[in-house]
mmCIF file of C-alpha atoms in Angstrom:
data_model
loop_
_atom_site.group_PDB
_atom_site.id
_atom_site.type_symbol
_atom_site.label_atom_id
_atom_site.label_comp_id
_atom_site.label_asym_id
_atom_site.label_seq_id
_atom_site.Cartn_x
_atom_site.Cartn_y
_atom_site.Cartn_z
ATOM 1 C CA UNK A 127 17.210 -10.010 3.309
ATOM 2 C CA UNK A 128 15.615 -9.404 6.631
ATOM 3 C CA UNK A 129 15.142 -6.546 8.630
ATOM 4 C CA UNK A 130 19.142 -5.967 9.123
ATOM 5 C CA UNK A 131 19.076 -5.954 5.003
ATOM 6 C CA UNK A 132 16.426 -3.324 4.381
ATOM 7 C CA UNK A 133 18.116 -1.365 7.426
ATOM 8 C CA UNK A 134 21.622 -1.447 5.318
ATOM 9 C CA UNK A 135 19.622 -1.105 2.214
ATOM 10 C CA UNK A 136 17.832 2.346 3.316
ATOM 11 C CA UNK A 137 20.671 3.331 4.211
ATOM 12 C CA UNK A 138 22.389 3.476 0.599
ATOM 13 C CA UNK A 139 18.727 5.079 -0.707
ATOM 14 C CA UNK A 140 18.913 7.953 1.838
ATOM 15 C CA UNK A 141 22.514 8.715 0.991
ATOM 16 C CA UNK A 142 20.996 9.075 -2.646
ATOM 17 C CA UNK A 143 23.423 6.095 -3.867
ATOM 18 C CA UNK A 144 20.559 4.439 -4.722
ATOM 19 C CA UNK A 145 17.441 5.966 -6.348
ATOM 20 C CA UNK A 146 15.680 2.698 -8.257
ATOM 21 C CA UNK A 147 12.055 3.532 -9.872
ATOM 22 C CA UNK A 148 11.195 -0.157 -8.730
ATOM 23 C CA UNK A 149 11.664 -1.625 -5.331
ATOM 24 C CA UNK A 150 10.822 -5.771 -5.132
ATOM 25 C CA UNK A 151 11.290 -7.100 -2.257
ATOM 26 C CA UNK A 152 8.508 -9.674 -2.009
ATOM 27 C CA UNK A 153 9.539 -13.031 0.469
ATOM 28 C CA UNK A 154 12.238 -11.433 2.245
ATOM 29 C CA UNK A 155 10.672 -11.818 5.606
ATOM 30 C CA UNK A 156 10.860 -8.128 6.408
ATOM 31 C CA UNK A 157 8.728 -6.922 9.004
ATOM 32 C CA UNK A 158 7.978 -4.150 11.079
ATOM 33 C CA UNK A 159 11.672 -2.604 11.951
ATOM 34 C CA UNK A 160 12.135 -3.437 7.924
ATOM 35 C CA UNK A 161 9.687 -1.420 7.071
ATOM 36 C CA UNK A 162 10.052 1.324 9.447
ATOM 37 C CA UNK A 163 13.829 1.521 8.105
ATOM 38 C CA UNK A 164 12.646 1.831 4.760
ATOM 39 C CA UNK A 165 9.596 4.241 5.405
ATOM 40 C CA UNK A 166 12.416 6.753 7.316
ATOM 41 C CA UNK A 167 14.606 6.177 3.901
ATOM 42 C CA UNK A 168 11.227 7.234 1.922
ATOM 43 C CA UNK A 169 10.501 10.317 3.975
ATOM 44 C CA UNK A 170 14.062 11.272 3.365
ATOM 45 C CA UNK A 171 14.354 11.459 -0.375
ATOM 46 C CA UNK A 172 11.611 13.475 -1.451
ATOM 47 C CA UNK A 173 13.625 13.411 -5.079
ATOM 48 C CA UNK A 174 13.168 9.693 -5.264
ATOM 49 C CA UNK A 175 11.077 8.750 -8.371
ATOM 50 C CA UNK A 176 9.760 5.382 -6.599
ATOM 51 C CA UNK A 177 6.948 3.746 -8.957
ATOM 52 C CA UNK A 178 6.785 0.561 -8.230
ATOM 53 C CA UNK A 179 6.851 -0.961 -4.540
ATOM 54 C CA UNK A 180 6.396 -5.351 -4.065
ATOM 55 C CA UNK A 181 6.741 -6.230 -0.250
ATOM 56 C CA UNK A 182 4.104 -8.757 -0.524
ATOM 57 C CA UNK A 183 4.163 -11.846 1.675
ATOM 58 C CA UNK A 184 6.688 -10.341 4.174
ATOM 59 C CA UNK A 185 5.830 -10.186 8.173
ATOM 60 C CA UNK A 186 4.828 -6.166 8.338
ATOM 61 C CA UNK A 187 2.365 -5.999 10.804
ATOM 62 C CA UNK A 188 0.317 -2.581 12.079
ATOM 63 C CA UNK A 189 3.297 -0.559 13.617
ATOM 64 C CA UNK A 190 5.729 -0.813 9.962
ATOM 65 C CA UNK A 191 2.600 -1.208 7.925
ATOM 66 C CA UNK A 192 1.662 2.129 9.340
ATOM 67 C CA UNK A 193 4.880 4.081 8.967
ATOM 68 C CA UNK A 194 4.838 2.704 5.877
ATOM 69 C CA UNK A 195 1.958 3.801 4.471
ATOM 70 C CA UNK A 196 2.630 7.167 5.882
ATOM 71 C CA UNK A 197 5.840 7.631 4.493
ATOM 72 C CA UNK A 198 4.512 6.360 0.722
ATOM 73 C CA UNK A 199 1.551 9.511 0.810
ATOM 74 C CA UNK A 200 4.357 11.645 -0.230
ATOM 75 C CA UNK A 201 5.452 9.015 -3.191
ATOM 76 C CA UNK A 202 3.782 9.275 -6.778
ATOM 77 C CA UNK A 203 3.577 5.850 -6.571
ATOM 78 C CA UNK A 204 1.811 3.595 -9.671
ATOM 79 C CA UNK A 205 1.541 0.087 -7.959
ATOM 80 C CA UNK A 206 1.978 -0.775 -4.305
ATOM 81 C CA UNK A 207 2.215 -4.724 -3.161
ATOM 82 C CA UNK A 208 1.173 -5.036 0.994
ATOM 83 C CA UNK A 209 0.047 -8.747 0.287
ATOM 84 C CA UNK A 210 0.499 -11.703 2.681
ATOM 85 C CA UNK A 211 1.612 -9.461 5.101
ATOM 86 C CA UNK A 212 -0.435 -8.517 8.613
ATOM 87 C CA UNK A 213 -1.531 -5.432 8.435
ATOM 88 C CA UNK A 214 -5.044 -4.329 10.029
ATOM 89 C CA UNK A 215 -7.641 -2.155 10.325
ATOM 90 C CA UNK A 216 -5.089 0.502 11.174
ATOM 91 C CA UNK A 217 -3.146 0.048 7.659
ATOM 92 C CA UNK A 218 -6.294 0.080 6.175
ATOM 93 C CA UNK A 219 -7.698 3.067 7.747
ATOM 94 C CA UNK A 220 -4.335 4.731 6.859
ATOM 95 C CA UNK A 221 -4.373 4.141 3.766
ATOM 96 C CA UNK A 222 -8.031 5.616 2.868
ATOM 97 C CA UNK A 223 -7.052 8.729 4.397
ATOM 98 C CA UNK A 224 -3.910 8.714 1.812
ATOM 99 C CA UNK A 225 -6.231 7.809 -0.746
ATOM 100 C CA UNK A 226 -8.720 10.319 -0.085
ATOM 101 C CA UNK A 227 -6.022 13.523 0.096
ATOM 102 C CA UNK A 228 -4.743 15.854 -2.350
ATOM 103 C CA UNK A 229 -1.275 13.921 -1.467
ATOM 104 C CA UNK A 230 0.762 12.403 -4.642
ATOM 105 C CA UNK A 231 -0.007 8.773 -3.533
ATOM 106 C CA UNK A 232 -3.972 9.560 -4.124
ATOM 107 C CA UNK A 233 -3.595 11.230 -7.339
ATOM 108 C CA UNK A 234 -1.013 8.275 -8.965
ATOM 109 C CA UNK A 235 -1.389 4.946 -7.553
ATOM 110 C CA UNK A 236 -3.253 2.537 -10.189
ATOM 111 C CA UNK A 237 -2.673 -0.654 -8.267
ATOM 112 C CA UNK A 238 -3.228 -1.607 -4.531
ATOM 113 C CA UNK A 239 -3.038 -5.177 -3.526
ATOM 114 C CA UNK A 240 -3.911 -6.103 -0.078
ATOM 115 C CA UNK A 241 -5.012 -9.069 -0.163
ATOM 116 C CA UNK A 242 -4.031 -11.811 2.801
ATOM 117 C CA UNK A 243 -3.826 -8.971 5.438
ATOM 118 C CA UNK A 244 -6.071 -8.875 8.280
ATOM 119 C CA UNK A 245 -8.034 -5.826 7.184
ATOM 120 C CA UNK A 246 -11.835 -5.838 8.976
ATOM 121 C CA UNK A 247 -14.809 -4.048 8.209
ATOM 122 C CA UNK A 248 -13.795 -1.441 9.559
ATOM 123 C CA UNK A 249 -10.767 -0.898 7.534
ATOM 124 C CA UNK A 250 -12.404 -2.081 4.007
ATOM 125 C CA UNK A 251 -15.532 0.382 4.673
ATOM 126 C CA UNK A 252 -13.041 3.161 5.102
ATOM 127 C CA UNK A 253 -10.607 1.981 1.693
ATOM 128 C CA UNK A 254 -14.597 2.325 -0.124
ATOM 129 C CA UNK A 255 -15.658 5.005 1.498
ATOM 130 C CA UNK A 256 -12.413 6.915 -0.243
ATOM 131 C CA UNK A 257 -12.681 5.196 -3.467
ATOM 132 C CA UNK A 258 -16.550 6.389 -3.224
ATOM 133 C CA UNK A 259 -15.730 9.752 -2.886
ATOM 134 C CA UNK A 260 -13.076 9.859 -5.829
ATOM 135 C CA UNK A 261 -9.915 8.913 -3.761
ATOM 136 C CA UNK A 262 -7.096 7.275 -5.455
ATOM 137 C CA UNK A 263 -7.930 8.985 -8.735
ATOM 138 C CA UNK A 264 -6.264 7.087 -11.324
ATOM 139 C CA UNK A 265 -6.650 3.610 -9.352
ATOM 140 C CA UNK A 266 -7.456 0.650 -11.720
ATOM 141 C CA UNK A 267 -7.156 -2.427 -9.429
ATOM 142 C CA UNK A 268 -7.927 -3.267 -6.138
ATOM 143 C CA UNK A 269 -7.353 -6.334 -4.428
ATOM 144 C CA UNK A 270 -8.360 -7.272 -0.793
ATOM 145 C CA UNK A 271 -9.312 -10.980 -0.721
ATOM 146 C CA UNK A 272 -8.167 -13.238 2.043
ATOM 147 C CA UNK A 273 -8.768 -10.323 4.190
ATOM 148 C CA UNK A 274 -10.929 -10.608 7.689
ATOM 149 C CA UNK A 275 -14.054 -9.736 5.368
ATOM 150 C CA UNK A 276 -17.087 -11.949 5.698
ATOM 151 C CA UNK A 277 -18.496 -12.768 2.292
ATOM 152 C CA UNK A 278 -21.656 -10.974 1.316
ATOM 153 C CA UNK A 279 -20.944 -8.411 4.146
ATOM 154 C CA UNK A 280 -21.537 -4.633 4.129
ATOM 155 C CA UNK A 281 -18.242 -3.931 3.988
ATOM 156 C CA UNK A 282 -17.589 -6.260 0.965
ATOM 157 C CA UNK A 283 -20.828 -4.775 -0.733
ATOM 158 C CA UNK A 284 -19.318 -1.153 -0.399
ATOM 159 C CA UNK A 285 -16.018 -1.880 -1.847
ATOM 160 C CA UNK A 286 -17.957 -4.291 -5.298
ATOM 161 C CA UNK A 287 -20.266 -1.108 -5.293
ATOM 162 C CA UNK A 288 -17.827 2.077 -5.367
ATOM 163 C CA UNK A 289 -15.315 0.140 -7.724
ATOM 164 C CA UNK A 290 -17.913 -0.219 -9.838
ATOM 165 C CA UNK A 291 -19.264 3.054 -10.156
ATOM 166 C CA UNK A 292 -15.282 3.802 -11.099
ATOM 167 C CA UNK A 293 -14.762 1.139 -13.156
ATOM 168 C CA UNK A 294 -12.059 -0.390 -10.766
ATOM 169 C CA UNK A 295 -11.081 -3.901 -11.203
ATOM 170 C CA UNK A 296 -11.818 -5.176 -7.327
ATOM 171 C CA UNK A 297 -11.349 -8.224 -5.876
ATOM 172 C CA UNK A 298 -12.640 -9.118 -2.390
#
């Protein structure tokens, strides 16, 4: 599918031709301009009942991951697939502020899997930090293994520890 294919693809869901509750496009190489076509065609159907989103191991790096992520705060969204991408700290940090926000993503999303990004410290104390404080409110599972994480670190201590206090399912 490519970048060209989610750009002709977006194109049909802003026009409202297509309004799917599940989007899978996992291994379709899409990266940033992909995903920056897509978050545009997210931002621009706020009637859009999107529930389910794969884009696992595709090439989104920080600038579409970003977009992205900003686009999908709007979304009541119940499972979202980043794996195997290359997003960063900057994803990561995006996404706790989602998380932690009165915005429908934080107050729907039951799944996040992240795992095989290049999400730091910095980014995984943030993601706990928001599940700590009672982001993500109906989140079940969270996955960021394969991540830049050190095992036994802080950060990875953070995440076990405020998934467990919610009874998350977390896997780092």
């Amino acid at each position: 599918l490519g970048d060209a294919g989610v750009a002709a693809l977006s194109g049909h869901l802003v026009g409202g031709h297509l309004r799917p509750d599940s989007l899978l496009l996992s291994q379709n190489r899409i990266g940033d301009a992909g995903a920056t076509h897509l978050a545009t065609a997210i931002a621009g159907a706020p009637t859009w009942r999107l529930r389910v989103l794969g884009l696992g191991e595709n090439l989104i790096g920080p600038a579409g991951g970003v977009q992205l992520i900003r686009a999908l705060s709007g979304v009541r969204l119940n499972s979202l697939n980043l794996s195997g991408n290359r997003l960063d700290d900057s994803c990561a940090l995006e996404l706790a502020a989602a998380l932690g926000s009165k915005r429908p993503l934080a107050t729907s999303l039951q799944e996040l899997r992240l795992e095989g990004n290049h999400v730091g410290e910095t980014g995984a104390l943030a993601i706990a930090k928001a599940v700590e404080e009672g982001g993500g409110t109906r989140l079940r599972s969270l996955s960021l293994r394969n991540n830049s994480l050190a095992s036994g670190s802080g950060a990875e201590r953070a995440l076990r520890h405020a998934c467990a206090a919610r009874k998350i399912k977390c896997l780092t």
